[in-house]
Coordinates of C-alpha atoms in Angstrom, one line a residue:
X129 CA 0.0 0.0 0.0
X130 CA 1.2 3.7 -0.1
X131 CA 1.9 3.9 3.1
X132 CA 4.4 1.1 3.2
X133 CA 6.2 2.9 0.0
X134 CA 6.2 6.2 1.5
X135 CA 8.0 4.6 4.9
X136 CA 10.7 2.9 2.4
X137 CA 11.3 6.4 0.5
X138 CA 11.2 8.4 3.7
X139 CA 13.7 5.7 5.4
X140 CA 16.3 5.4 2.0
X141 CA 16.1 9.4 1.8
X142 CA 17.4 9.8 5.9
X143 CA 20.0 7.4 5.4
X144 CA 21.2 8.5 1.6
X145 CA 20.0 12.4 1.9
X146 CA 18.8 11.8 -1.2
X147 CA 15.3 12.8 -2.5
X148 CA 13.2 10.5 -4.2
X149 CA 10.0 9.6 -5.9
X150 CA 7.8 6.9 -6.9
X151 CA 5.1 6.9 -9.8
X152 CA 3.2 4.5 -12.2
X153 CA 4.1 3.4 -15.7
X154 CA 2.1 6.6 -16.7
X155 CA 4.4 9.1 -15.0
X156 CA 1.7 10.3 -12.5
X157 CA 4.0 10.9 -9.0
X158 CA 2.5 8.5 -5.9
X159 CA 4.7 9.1 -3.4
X160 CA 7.9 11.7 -2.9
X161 CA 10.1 12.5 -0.4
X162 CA 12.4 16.0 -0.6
X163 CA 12.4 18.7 -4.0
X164 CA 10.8 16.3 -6.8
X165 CA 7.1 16.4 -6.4
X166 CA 6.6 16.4 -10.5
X167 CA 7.7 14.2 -13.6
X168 CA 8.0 14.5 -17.3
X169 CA 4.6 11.9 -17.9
X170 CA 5.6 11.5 -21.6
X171 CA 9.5 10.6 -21.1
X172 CA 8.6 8.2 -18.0
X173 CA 5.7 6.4 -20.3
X174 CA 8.3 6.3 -23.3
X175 CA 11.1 5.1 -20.5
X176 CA 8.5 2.2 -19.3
X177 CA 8.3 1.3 -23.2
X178 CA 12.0 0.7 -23.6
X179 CA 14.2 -2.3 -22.7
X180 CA 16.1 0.0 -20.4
X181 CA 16.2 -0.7 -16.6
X182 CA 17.7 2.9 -15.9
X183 CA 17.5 5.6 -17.6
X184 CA 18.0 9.9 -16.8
X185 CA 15.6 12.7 -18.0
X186 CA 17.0 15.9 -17.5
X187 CA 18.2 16.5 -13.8
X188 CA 16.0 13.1 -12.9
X189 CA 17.6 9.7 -12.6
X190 CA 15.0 6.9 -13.5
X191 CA 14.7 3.5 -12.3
X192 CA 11.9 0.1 -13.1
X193 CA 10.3 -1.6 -10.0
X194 CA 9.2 -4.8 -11.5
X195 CA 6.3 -7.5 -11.0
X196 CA 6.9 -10.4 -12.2
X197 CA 8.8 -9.6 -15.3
X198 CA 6.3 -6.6 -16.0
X199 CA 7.3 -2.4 -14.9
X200 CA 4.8 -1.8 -12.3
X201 CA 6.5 1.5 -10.7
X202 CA 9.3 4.0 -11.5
X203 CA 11.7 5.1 -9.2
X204 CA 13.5 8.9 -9.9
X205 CA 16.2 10.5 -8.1
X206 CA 17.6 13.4 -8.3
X207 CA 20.7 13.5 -10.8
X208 CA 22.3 16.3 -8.6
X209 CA 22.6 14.6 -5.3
X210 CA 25.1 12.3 -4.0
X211 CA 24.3 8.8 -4.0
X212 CA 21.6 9.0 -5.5
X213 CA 21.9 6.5 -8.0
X214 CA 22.6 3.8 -5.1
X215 CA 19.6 5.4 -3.5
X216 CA 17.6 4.8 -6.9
X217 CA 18.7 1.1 -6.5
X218 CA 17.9 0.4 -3.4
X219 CA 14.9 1.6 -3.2
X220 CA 13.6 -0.3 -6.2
X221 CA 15.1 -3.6 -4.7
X222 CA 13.0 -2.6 -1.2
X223 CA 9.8 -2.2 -3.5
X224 CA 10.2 -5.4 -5.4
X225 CA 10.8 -7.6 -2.2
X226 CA 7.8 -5.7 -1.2
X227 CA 5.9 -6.8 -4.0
X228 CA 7.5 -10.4 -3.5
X229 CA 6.3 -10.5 -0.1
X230 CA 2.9 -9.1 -0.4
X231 CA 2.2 -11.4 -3.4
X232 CA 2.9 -14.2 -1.8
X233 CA 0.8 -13.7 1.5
X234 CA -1.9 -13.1 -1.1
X235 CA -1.2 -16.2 -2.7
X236 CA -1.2 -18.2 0.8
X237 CA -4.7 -16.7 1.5
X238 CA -6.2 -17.7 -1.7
X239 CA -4.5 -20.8 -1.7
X240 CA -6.3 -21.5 2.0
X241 CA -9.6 -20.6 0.7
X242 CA -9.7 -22.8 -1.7
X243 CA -8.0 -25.5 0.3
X244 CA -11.0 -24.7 2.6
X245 CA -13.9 -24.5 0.0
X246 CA -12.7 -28.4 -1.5
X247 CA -12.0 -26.3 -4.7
X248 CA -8.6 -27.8 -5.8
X249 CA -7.5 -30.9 -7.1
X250 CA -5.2 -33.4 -5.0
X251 CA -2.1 -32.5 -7.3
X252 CA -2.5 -28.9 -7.2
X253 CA -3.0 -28.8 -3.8
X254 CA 0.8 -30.6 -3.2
X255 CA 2.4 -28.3 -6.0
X256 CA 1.0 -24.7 -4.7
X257 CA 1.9 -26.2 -1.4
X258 CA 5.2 -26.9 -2.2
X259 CA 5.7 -23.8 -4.0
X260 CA 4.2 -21.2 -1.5
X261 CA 6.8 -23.3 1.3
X262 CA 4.2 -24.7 3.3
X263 CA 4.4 -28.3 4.7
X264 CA 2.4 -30.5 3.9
X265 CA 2.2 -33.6 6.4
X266 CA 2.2 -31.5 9.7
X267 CA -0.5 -31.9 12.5
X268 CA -3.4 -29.4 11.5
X269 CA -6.6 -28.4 13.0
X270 CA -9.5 -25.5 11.5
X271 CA -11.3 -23.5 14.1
X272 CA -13.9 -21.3 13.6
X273 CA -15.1 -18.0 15.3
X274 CA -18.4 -16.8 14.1
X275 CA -18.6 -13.5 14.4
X276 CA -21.9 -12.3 12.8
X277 CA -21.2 -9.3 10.9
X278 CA -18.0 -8.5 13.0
X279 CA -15.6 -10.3 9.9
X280 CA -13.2 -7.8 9.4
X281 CA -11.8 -6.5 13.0
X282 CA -12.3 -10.2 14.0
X283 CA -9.8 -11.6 11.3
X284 CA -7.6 -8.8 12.6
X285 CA -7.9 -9.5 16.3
X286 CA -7.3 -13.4 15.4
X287 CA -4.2 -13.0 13.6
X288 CA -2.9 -10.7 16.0
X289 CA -3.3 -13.1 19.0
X290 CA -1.7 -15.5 17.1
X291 CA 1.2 -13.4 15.5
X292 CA 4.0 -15.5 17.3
X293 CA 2.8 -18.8 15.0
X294 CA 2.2 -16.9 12.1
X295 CA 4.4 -18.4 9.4
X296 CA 3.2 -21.7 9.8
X297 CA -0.3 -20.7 10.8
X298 CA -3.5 -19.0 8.4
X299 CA -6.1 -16.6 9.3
X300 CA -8.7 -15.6 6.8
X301 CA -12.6 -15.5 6.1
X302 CA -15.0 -17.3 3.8
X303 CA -17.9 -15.1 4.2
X304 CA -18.2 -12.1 6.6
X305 CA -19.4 -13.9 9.6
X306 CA -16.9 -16.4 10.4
X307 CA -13.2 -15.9 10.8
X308 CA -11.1 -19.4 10.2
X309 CA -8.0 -20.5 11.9
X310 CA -5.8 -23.2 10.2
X311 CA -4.0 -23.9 13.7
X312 CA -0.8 -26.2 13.3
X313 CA -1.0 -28.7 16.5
X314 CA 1.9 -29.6 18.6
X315 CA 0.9 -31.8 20.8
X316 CA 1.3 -35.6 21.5
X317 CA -1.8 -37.1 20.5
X318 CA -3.2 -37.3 23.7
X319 CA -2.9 -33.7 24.1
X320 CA -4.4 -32.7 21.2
X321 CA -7.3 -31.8 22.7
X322 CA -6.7 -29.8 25.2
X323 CA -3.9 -28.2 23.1
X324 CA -7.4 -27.0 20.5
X325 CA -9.2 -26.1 23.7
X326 CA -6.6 -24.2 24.8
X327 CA -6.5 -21.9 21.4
X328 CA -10.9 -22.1 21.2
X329 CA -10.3 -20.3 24.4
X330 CA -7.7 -17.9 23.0
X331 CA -10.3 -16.7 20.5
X332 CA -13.0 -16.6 22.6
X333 CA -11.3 -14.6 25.0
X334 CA -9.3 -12.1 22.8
X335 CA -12.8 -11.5 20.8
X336 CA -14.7 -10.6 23.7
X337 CA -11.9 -8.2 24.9
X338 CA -12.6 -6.2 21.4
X339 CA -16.4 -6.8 22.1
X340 CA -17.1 -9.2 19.5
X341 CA -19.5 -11.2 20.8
X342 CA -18.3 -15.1 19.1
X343 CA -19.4 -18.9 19.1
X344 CA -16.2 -21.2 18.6
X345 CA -16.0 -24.3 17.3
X346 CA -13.2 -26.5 16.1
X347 CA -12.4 -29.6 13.6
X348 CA -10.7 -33.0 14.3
X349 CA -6.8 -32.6 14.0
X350 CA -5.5 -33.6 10.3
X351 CA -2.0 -35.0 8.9
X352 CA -2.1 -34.3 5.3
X353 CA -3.0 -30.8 3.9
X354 CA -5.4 -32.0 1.6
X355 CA -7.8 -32.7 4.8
X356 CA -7.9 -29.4 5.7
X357 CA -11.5 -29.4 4.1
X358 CA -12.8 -32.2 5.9
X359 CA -11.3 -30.4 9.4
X360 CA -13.5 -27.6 8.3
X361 CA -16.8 -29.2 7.6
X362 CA -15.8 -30.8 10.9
X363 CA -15.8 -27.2 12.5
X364 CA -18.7 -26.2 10.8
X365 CA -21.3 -28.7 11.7
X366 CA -19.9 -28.4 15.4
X367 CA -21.0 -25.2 15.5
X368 CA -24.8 -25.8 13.9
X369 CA -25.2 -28.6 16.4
X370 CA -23.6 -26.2 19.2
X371 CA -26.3 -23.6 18.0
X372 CA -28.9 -26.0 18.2
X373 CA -28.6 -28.5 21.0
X374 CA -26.1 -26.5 23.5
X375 CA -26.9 -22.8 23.3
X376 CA -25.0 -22.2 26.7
X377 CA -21.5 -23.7 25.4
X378 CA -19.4 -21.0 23.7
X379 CA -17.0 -23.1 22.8
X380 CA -17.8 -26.8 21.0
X381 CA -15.5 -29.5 19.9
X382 CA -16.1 -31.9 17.1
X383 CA -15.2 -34.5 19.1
X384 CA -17.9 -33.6 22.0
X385 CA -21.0 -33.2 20.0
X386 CA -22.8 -36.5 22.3
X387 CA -26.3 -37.2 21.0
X388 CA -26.9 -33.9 19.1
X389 CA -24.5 -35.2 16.4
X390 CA -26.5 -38.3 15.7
X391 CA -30.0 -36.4 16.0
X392 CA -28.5 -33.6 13.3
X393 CA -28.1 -36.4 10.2
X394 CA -31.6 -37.3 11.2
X395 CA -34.3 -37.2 8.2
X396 CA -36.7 -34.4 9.3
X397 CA -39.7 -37.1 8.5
X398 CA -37.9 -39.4 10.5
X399 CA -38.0 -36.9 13.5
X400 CA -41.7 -36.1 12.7
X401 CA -42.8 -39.8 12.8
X402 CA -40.8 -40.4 16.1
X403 CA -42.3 -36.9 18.1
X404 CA -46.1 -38.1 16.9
X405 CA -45.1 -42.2 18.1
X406 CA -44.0 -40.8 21.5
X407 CA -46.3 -37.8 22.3
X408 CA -49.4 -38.7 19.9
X409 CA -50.0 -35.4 18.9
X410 CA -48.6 -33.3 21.8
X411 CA -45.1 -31.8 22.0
X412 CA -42.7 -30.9 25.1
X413 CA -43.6 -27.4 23.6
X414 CA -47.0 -27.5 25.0
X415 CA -45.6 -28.0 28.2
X416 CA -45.6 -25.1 30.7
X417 CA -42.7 -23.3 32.0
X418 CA -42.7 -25.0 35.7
X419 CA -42.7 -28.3 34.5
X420 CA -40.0 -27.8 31.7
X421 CA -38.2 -26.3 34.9
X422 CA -38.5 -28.9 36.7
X423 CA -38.0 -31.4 34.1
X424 CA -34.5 -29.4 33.0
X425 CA -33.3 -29.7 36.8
X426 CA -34.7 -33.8 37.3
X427 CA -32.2 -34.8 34.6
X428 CA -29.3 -32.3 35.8
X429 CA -29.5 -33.9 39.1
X430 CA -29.7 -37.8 37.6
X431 CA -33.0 -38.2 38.3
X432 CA -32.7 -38.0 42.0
X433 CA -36.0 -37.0 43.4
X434 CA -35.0 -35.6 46.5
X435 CA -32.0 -33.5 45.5
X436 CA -34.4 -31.9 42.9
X437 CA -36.8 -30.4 45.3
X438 CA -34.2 -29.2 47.4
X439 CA -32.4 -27.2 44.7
X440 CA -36.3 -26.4 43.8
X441 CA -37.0 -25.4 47.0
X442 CA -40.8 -27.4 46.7
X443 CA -42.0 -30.4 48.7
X444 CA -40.5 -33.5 47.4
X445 CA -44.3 -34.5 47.2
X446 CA -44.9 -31.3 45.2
X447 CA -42.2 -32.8 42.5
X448 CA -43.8 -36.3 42.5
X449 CA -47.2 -34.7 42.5
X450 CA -45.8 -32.7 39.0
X451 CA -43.9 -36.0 37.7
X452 CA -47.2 -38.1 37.8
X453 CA -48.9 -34.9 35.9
X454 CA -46.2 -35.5 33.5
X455 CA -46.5 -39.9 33.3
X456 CA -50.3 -38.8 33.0
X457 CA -50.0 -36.3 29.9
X458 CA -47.7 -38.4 28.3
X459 CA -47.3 -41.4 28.8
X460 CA -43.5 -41.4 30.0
X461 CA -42.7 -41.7 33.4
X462 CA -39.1 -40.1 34.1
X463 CA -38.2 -41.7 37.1
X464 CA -37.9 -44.7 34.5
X465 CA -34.4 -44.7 32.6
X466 CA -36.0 -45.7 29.7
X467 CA -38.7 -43.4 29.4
X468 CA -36.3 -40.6 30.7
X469 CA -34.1 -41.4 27.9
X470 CA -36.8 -41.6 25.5
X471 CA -37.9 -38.2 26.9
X472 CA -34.8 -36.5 26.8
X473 CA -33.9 -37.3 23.1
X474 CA -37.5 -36.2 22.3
X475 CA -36.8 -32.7 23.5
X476 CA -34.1 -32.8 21.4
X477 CA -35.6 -33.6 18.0
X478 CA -38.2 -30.7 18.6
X479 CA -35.7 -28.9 19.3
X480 CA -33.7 -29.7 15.9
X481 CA -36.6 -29.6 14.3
X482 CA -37.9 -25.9 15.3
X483 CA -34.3 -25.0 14.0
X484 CA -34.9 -26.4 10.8
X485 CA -38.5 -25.4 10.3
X486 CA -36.6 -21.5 10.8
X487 CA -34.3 -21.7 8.2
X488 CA -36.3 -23.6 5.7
X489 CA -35.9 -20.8 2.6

């Protein structure tokens, strides 16, 4: 960006005391440091034309910056100062390891998004790999932040938590409301785990500091870069189930998704049939607010009647009295394992299925 050329002038020029200019293949100045602030547009054009890599226009030295193999700036100095043709040099060197460098990260990016999106063949994927220097066989892992409309900051605030690792880990977006983290892993095996925790939590916490609300959620850890992909439709489904079945975790695992997983890949007829088989024509949605209350805090506390109605501060009679209610309206009574199983997986299929019914287009 400009700013970065105008720091590489103003730093040559302190150190060379030489004044010095940058503009683009049509001679139209973009940045300038010292006495030349204008250039002769028709010799620079004609200059960019030639074979010539240096070249001087009355009391201006001329010098090409190129992109691969193509003039994309010109760099003038002033014929009548000292130095200044080593100035002239240097300066286009800086600006073409600049370009280097920028074009590159810009390369890695895309090259991630796509590696993301599934968009690249196995054979590209190892010779873009190779070529932008990144290994291929280490131990990998894609966590997502959602950040709902918060994209921009948030990729910002990720890579800057993670700055330390940044050569051999990727920050980028795929839409503007989730920021991705290709995380390389560390860890024994049996650490794994923990070690993704540890960085879910990084994110979390870092986000909120910045006041970006977030939902985190993270893939299984990969060996070969071409899994990256499956890490992140790993991370992406953990967070849909997350949203759906465990609104109160900010942080969910792939590998902790318990029963919500397995109700997720359910047909939605298949949830249907089941909710009318076990309920016959009711719903735990036309339950009241006590009794889902009490129901929430019977299976927190393993179906222990007495501990219940102390945490509910009501007479244990009061909570068999509301049980029986319960066995009466629907058949299930949750003292039973099996009909508190039976119950507790039916709450969640209406729930998945509410979810569903919402964001049916």
């Amino acid at each position: 960006g400009g700013q970065v050329i105008q720091s590489t002038l103003d730093g040559i020029s302190s150190i060379m005391h030489t004044s010095l200019a940058v503009c683009d293949t049509n001679g139209k100045i973009l940045n300038h440091t010292g006495e030349i602030r204008d250039a002769n547009e028709r010799f620079i054009e004609a200059f960019t034309m030639s074979d010539a890599v240096e070249q001087s226009a009355g009391d201006l030295l001329m010098y090409k910056v190129f992109n691969e193999h193509e003039p994309e700036y010109v760099v003038l100095a002033s014929i009548n100062e000292a130095n200044s043709r080593t100035a002239l040099r240097l300066c286009a060197m800086q600006l073409e390891s600049l370009n280097i460098a920028y074009r590159e990260r810009f390369d890695k990016d895309n090259f991630i998004k796509n590696l993301l999106l599934d968009n690249l063949l196995v054979i590209d994927i190892y010779n873009r790999a190779k070529k932008l220097r990144i290994d291929i066989n280490a131990d990998r892992a894609v966590l997502l932040a959602e950040t709902r409309g918060s994209e921009a900051p948030g990729r910002e605030i990720i890579k800057e938590a993670f700055r330390e690792s940044a050569g051999e880990d990727f920050v980028t977006t795929v839409d503007e409301n989730y920021v991705v983290l290709v995380k390389q892993i560390k860890a024994d095996p049996e650490q794994q785990s923990e070690e993704l925790l540890a960085y879910a939590e990084i994110m979390e916490k870092e986000l909120k500091a910045h006041g970006i609300d977030s939902r985190i959620s993270y893939g299984s850890v990969i060996k070969d870069i071409r899994e990256v992909s499956k890490s992140y439709k790993e991370a992406k489904l953990a967070l849909d189930v997350g949203r759906i079945f465990y609104e109160d975790r900010q942080i969910v695992g792939y590998s902790n998704l318990g029963i919500g997983r397995l109700i997720y890949q359910l047909p939605i007829n298949l949830c249907r049939m089941f909710i009318s088989e076990i309920f016959d024509g009711k719903t735990p949605d036309d339950l009241d607010e006590e009794t889902l209350t009490t129901i929430q805090r019977f299976f927190e506390n393993n179906l222990n009647v007495s501990e219940t109605s102390r945490q509910l501060f009501i007479h244990r009679n009061t909570l068999v009295y509301r049980l029986d209610k319960l066995q009466k309206s629907t058949g299930l009574d949750l003292r039973i394992f099996d009909d508190a199983i039976t119950f507790k997986i039916a709450m969640m299929v209406v729930k998945y299925m509410d979810y569903i019914e919402k964001n049916e287009y």
